Amino acid sequence: MYRGNGITKEQICDVGISCVRYGEIYTTYNIWFDNCVSHTNIKFINNPRYFEKGDILFAITGERVEDIAKSVAYVGNDKCIAGGDIIVLKHNQNPKYLAYALDTSNAKKQKQDGKVKSKVVHSNISSISNIIIPLPPLEEQNIIAEIIDKLNKYCNDLEEGLLAEIEVRKKQYEYYRDKLLTFK
């Protein structure tokens, strides 16, 4: 485990090396991601700290105790830079499995333990390294992650399908309303 190095808002640009700032873990990424939304010029970064495929990223600064140490798995192929207030976890497990396990109620509670809120909430490497999650054999991790991915996709597709169905029903309602209220 190691900590990233600061990347300011002013150092973000349209092209360059991919990077993640800690706030994006809260606002942009869900459980796992394969493409970074931000880029920076490598010459802006002194002592860059990289992450790569399979690494888990933890945001260690936040506004709410409930959100502290939110984690995401990076499953893309690029070598990217970790911004400040991010801890990178290297491992030899299934990254999606770890991300799902670290998003459970039990893991979130462990992330909150001992955190005190002032203006912002902070975590650190020693707190994160004390989180205990079930760690079955890699083959089981692969199966569990695949099943949760399918469930996640099903729920998202269901949500999209419901939104589309609501839109169709609204148009149907408007059509029949207009028909019924058009008098000759």
PDB file of C-alpha atoms in Angstrom:
ATOM      1  CA  MET A   1       0.000   0.000   0.000  1.00  0.00           C
ATOM      2  CA  TYR A   2       1.177   3.496  -0.723  1.00  0.00           C
ATOM      3  CA  ARG A   3      -0.200   6.984  -0.971  1.00  0.00           C
ATOM      4  CA  GLY A   4      -0.598   8.930  -4.203  1.00  0.00           C
ATOM      5  CA  ASN A   5       0.847  12.359  -4.836  1.00  0.00           C
ATOM      6  CA  GLY A   6      -1.155  15.594  -5.155  1.00  0.00           C
ATOM      7  CA  ILE A   7      -2.635  16.681  -8.468  1.00  0.00           C
ATOM      8  CA  THR A   8      -4.280  20.094  -8.402  1.00  0.00           C
ATOM      9  CA  LYS A   9      -7.347  21.068 -10.400  1.00  0.00           C
ATOM     10  CA  GLU A  10      -5.130  23.401 -12.445  1.00  0.00           C
ATOM     11  CA  GLN A  11      -2.916  20.455 -13.450  1.00  0.00           C
ATOM     12  CA  ILE A  12      -5.816  18.618 -15.124  1.00  0.00           C
ATOM     13  CA  CYS A  13      -5.865  18.909 -18.908  1.00  0.00           C
ATOM     14  CA  ASP A  14      -7.573  17.321 -21.923  1.00  0.00           C
ATOM     15  CA  VAL A  15      -4.645  15.156 -22.970  1.00  0.00           C
ATOM     16  CA  GLY A  16      -1.721  13.560 -21.226  1.00  0.00           C
ATOM     17  CA  ILE A  17      -1.270  10.712 -18.816  1.00  0.00           C
ATOM     18  CA  SER A  18      -4.414   9.334 -17.185  1.00  0.00           C
ATOM     19  CA  CYS A  19      -4.900  10.169 -13.520  1.00  0.00           C
ATOM     20  CA  VAL A  20      -7.427  10.020 -10.691  1.00  0.00           C
ATOM     21  CA  ARG A  21      -7.984  12.684  -8.053  1.00  0.00           C
ATOM     22  CA  TYR A  22      -9.525  11.539  -4.765  1.00  0.00           C
ATOM     23  CA  GLY A  23     -12.798  13.440  -5.267  1.00  0.00           C
ATOM     24  CA  GLU A  24     -13.457  11.512  -8.488  1.00  0.00           C
ATOM     25  CA  ILE A  25     -13.635   8.299  -6.466  1.00  0.00           C
ATOM     26  CA  TYR A  26     -16.693   9.783  -4.743  1.00  0.00           C
ATOM     27  CA  THR A  27     -18.268  11.546  -7.716  1.00  0.00           C
ATOM     28  CA  THR A  28     -17.309   9.680 -10.877  1.00  0.00           C
ATOM     29  CA  TYR A  29     -16.442   6.055 -10.293  1.00  0.00           C
ATOM     30  CA  ASN A  30     -18.647   3.308  -8.917  1.00  0.00           C
ATOM     31  CA  ILE A  31     -17.278  -0.092  -7.853  1.00  0.00           C
ATOM     32  CA  TRP A  32     -14.774  -0.524 -10.675  1.00  0.00           C
ATOM     33  CA  PHE A  33     -13.664   1.427 -13.741  1.00  0.00           C
ATOM     34  CA  ASP A  34     -11.512   0.896 -16.800  1.00  0.00           C
ATOM     35  CA  ASN A  35     -10.933   4.451 -18.069  1.00  0.00           C
ATOM     36  CA  CYS A  36      -9.841   7.559 -16.217  1.00  0.00           C
ATOM     37  CA  VAL A  37     -11.792  10.746 -16.878  1.00  0.00           C
ATOM     38  CA  SER A  38      -8.873  13.049 -16.024  1.00  0.00           C
ATOM     39  CA  HIS A  39      -5.450  13.571 -17.544  1.00  0.00           C
ATOM     40  CA  THR A  40      -2.402  15.578 -16.623  1.00  0.00           C
ATOM     41  CA  ASN A  41       0.961  16.484 -18.073  1.00  0.00           C
ATOM     42  CA  ILE A  42       3.633  14.346 -16.433  1.00  0.00           C
ATOM     43  CA  LYS A  43       5.947  17.381 -16.151  1.00  0.00           C
ATOM     44  CA  PHE A  44       3.485  18.885 -13.607  1.00  0.00           C
ATOM     45  CA  ILE A  45       3.921  15.976 -11.188  1.00  0.00           C
ATOM     46  CA  ASN A  46       6.951  15.653  -8.925  1.00  0.00           C
ATOM     47  CA  ASN A  47       7.456  12.058  -7.823  1.00  0.00           C
ATOM     48  CA  PRO A  48       4.391  10.543  -9.571  1.00  0.00           C
ATOM     49  CA  ARG A  49       2.806   7.539  -7.846  1.00  0.00           C
ATOM     50  CA  TYR A  50       1.328   5.108 -10.360  1.00  0.00           C
ATOM     51  CA  PHE A  51      -1.450   2.552 -10.249  1.00  0.00           C
ATOM     52  CA  GLU A  52      -2.239  -0.087 -12.828  1.00  0.00           C
ATOM     53  CA  LYS A  53      -4.627  -2.859 -13.758  1.00  0.00           C
ATOM     54  CA  GLY A  54      -6.109  -4.621 -10.747  1.00  0.00           C
ATOM     55  CA  ASP A  55      -5.142  -2.050  -8.126  1.00  0.00           C
ATOM     56  CA  ILE A  56      -7.677  -0.845  -5.551  1.00  0.00           C
ATOM     57  CA  LEU A  57      -7.869   2.902  -4.895  1.00  0.00           C
ATOM     58  CA  PHE A  58      -9.128   4.341  -1.587  1.00  0.00           C
ATOM     59  CA  ALA A  59     -10.152   7.986  -1.137  1.00  0.00           C
ATOM     60  CA  ILE A  60      -8.805   8.841   2.313  1.00  0.00           C
ATOM     61  CA  THR A  61     -10.268  12.326   2.685  1.00  0.00           C
ATOM     62  CA  GLY A  62     -13.958  13.093   2.618  1.00  0.00           C
ATOM     63  CA  GLU A  63     -16.769  15.190   3.972  1.00  0.00           C
ATOM     64  CA  ARG A  64     -18.758  12.428   5.677  1.00  0.00           C
ATOM     65  CA  VAL A  65     -17.651   9.650   8.008  1.00  0.00           C
ATOM     66  CA  GLU A  66     -20.096   7.332   6.190  1.00  0.00           C
ATOM     67  CA  ASP A  67     -18.194   7.771   2.919  1.00  0.00           C
ATOM     68  CA  ILE A  68     -14.611   7.694   4.149  1.00  0.00           C
ATOM     69  CA  ALA A  69     -12.193   5.336   2.401  1.00  0.00           C
ATOM     70  CA  LYS A  70     -14.569   4.657  -0.507  1.00  0.00           C
ATOM     71  CA  SER A  71     -12.736   2.254  -2.750  1.00  0.00           C
ATOM     72  CA  VAL A  72     -12.777   1.363  -6.435  1.00  0.00           C
ATOM     73  CA  ALA A  73     -10.978  -1.229  -8.528  1.00  0.00           C
ATOM     74  CA  TYR A  74      -9.111  -0.174 -11.646  1.00  0.00           C
ATOM     75  CA  VAL A  75      -9.497  -2.805 -14.372  1.00  0.00           C
ATOM     76  CA  GLY A  76      -8.164  -0.797 -17.332  1.00  0.00           C
ATOM     77  CA  ASN A  77      -4.891  -1.372 -19.122  1.00  0.00           C
ATOM     78  CA  ASP A  78      -3.163   2.015 -18.815  1.00  0.00           C
ATOM     79  CA  LYS A  79      -0.621   2.923 -16.191  1.00  0.00           C
ATOM     80  CA  CYS A  80      -2.137   5.931 -14.392  1.00  0.00           C
ATOM     81  CA  ILE A  81      -1.181   8.433 -11.716  1.00  0.00           C
ATOM     82  CA  ALA A  82      -2.825   8.412  -8.287  1.00  0.00           C
ATOM     83  CA  GLY A  83      -3.525  11.870  -6.893  1.00  0.00           C
ATOM     84  CA  GLY A  84      -3.033  12.914  -3.305  1.00  0.00           C
ATOM     85  CA  ASP A  85      -5.378  11.585  -0.635  1.00  0.00           C
ATOM     86  CA  ILE A  86      -5.573   8.272  -2.486  1.00  0.00           C
ATOM     87  CA  ILE A  87      -4.124   5.041  -1.161  1.00  0.00           C
ATOM     88  CA  VAL A  88      -3.229   2.395  -3.741  1.00  0.00           C
ATOM     89  CA  LEU A  89      -3.489  -1.269  -2.769  1.00  0.00           C
ATOM     90  CA  LYS A  90      -1.442  -3.784  -4.764  1.00  0.00           C
ATOM     91  CA  HIS A  91      -2.583  -7.399  -4.404  1.00  0.00           C
ATOM     92  CA  ASN A  92      -2.890 -10.762  -6.165  1.00  0.00           C
ATOM     93  CA  GLN A  93      -6.666 -11.241  -5.736  1.00  0.00           C
ATOM     94  CA  ASN A  94      -9.626 -10.620  -8.059  1.00  0.00           C
ATOM     95  CA  PRO A  95      -9.919  -6.789  -8.099  1.00  0.00           C
ATOM     96  CA  LYS A  96     -13.670  -6.757  -8.690  1.00  0.00           C
ATOM     97  CA  TYR A  97     -14.224  -9.201  -5.838  1.00  0.00           C
ATOM     98  CA  LEU A  98     -12.174  -6.997  -3.500  1.00  0.00           C
ATOM     99  CA  ALA A  99     -14.074  -3.894  -4.627  1.00  0.00           C
ATOM    100  CA  TYR A 100     -17.430  -5.564  -4.000  1.00  0.00           C
ATOM    101  CA  ALA A 101     -16.287  -6.915  -0.619  1.00  0.00           C
ATOM    102  CA  LEU A 102     -14.985  -3.478   0.386  1.00  0.00           C
ATOM    103  CA  ASP A 103     -18.385  -1.984  -0.482  1.00  0.00           C
ATOM    104  CA  THR A 104     -20.335  -4.183   1.953  1.00  0.00           C
ATOM    105  CA  SER A 105     -21.973  -2.751   5.083  1.00  0.00           C
ATOM    106  CA  ASN A 106     -19.447  -4.570   7.259  1.00  0.00           C
ATOM    107  CA  ALA A 107     -16.434  -3.143   5.415  1.00  0.00           C
ATOM    108  CA  LYS A 108     -17.944   0.363   5.390  1.00  0.00           C
ATOM    109  CA  LYS A 109     -18.454   0.165   9.156  1.00  0.00           C
ATOM    110  CA  GLN A 110     -14.815  -0.830   9.623  1.00  0.00           C
ATOM    111  CA  LYS A 111     -13.729   2.106   7.456  1.00  0.00           C
ATOM    112  CA  GLN A 112     -15.711   4.474   9.729  1.00  0.00           C
ATOM    113  CA  ASP A 113     -14.418   3.137  13.049  1.00  0.00           C
ATOM    114  CA  GLY A 114     -12.257   5.611  14.869  1.00  0.00           C
ATOM    115  CA  LYS A 115     -12.811   8.432  12.394  1.00  0.00           C
ATOM    116  CA  VAL A 116     -13.633  11.819  13.847  1.00  0.00           C
ATOM    117  CA  LYS A 117     -15.319  14.471  11.789  1.00  0.00           C
ATOM    118  CA  SER A 118     -14.055  17.990  11.972  1.00  0.00           C
ATOM    119  CA  LYS A 119     -14.199  19.968   8.743  1.00  0.00           C
ATOM    120  CA  VAL A 120     -13.111  16.894   6.797  1.00  0.00           C
ATOM    121  CA  VAL A 121     -12.651  13.241   7.637  1.00  0.00           C
ATOM    122  CA  HIS A 122      -9.350  11.454   7.090  1.00  0.00           C
ATOM    123  CA  SER A 123      -8.225   7.847   6.951  1.00  0.00           C
ATOM    124  CA  ASN A 124      -4.774   6.339   6.546  1.00  0.00           C
ATOM    125  CA  ILE A 125      -2.868   3.248   5.478  1.00  0.00           C
ATOM    126  CA  SER A 126      -2.885   1.626   8.931  1.00  0.00           C
ATOM    127  CA  SER A 127      -6.692   1.989   9.259  1.00  0.00           C
ATOM    128  CA  ILE A 128      -7.292   0.592   5.797  1.00  0.00           C
ATOM    129  CA  SER A 129      -4.876  -2.289   6.322  1.00  0.00           C
ATOM    130  CA  ASN A 130      -6.930  -3.350   9.371  1.00  0.00           C
ATOM    131  CA  ILE A 131     -10.129  -3.899   7.368  1.00  0.00           C
ATOM    132  CA  ILE A 132     -11.135  -7.558   7.464  1.00  0.00           C
ATOM    133  CA  ILE A 133     -13.093  -9.035   4.561  1.00  0.00           C
ATOM    134  CA  PRO A 134     -13.783 -12.656   3.606  1.00  0.00           C
ATOM    135  CA  LEU A 135     -11.116 -13.900   1.213  1.00  0.00           C
ATOM    136  CA  PRO A 136     -12.075 -17.186  -0.447  1.00  0.00           C
ATOM    137  CA  PRO A 137      -9.781 -18.884  -2.996  1.00  0.00           C
ATOM    138  CA  LEU A 138      -9.217 -16.943  -6.223  1.00  0.00           C
ATOM    139  CA  GLU A 139     -11.471 -19.313  -8.235  1.00  0.00           C
ATOM    140  CA  GLU A 140     -14.382 -18.534  -5.880  1.00  0.00           C
ATOM    141  CA  GLN A 141     -13.585 -14.809  -6.008  1.00  0.00           C
ATOM    142  CA  ASN A 142     -13.821 -14.961  -9.811  1.00  0.00           C
ATOM    143  CA  ILE A 143     -17.223 -16.683  -9.668  1.00  0.00           C
ATOM    144  CA  ILE A 144     -18.587 -14.303  -7.020  1.00  0.00           C
ATOM    145  CA  ALA A 145     -17.393 -11.204  -8.896  1.00  0.00           C
ATOM    146  CA  GLU A 146     -18.907 -12.500 -12.146  1.00  0.00           C
ATOM    147  CA  ILE A 147     -22.271 -13.161 -10.466  1.00  0.00           C
ATOM    148  CA  ILE A 148     -22.332  -9.725  -8.802  1.00  0.00           C
ATOM    149  CA  ASP A 149     -21.374  -8.091 -12.128  1.00  0.00           C
ATOM    150  CA  LYS A 150     -24.339  -9.851 -13.766  1.00  0.00           C
ATOM    151  CA  LEU A 151     -26.691  -8.795 -10.955  1.00  0.00           C
ATOM    152  CA  ASN A 152     -25.396  -5.243 -11.175  1.00  0.00           C
ATOM    153  CA  LYS A 153     -25.909  -5.190 -14.948  1.00  0.00           C
ATOM    154  CA  TYR A 154     -29.386  -6.671 -14.555  1.00  0.00           C
ATOM    155  CA  CYS A 155     -30.360  -4.011 -11.999  1.00  0.00           C
ATOM    156  CA  ASN A 156     -28.992  -1.219 -14.190  1.00  0.00           C
ATOM    157  CA  ASP A 157     -30.694  -2.629 -17.289  1.00  0.00           C
ATOM    158  CA  LEU A 158     -33.909  -2.968 -15.287  1.00  0.00           C
ATOM    159  CA  GLU A 159     -33.627   0.658 -14.201  1.00  0.00           C
ATOM    160  CA  GLU A 160     -33.002   1.773 -17.793  1.00  0.00           C
ATOM    161  CA  GLY A 161     -35.882  -0.411 -18.953  1.00  0.00           C
ATOM    162  CA  LEU A 162     -38.210   1.071 -16.353  1.00  0.00           C
ATOM    163  CA  LEU A 163     -37.255   4.599 -17.337  1.00  0.00           C
ATOM    164  CA  ALA A 164     -37.899   3.771 -21.006  1.00  0.00           C
ATOM    165  CA  GLU A 165     -41.234   2.163 -20.104  1.00  0.00           C
ATOM    166  CA  ILE A 166     -42.275   5.218 -18.094  1.00  0.00           C
ATOM    167  CA  GLU A 167     -41.433   7.433 -21.063  1.00  0.00           C
ATOM    168  CA  VAL A 168     -43.514   5.249 -23.411  1.00  0.00           C
ATOM    169  CA  ARG A 169     -46.448   5.317 -20.967  1.00  0.00           C
ATOM    170  CA  LYS A 170     -46.221   9.117 -20.681  1.00  0.00           C
ATOM    171  CA  LYS A 171     -46.403   9.439 -24.465  1.00  0.00           C
ATOM    172  CA  GLN A 172     -49.281   6.980 -24.577  1.00  0.00           C
ATOM    173  CA  TYR A 173     -51.101   8.957 -21.883  1.00  0.00           C
ATOM    174  CA  GLU A 174     -50.551  12.239 -23.762  1.00  0.00           C
ATOM    175  CA  TYR A 175     -51.774  10.696 -27.022  1.00  0.00           C
ATOM    176  CA  TYR A 176     -55.002   9.346 -25.504  1.00  0.00           C
ATOM    177  CA  ARG A 177     -55.550  12.470 -23.399  1.00  0.00           C
ATOM    178  CA  ASP A 178     -55.287  14.611 -26.517  1.00  0.00           C
ATOM    179  CA  LYS A 179     -57.576  12.240 -28.470  1.00  0.00           C
ATOM    180  CA  LEU A 180     -60.197  12.239 -25.722  1.00  0.00           C
ATOM    181  CA  LEU A 181     -60.106  15.989 -25.317  1.00  0.00           C
ATOM    182  CA  THR A 182     -60.266  16.826 -29.026  1.00  0.00           C
ATOM    183  CA  PHE A 183     -63.819  17.651 -29.983  1.00  0.00           C
ATOM    184  CA  LYS A 184     -65.138  18.287 -33.454  1.00  0.00           C
TER     185      LYS A 184
END
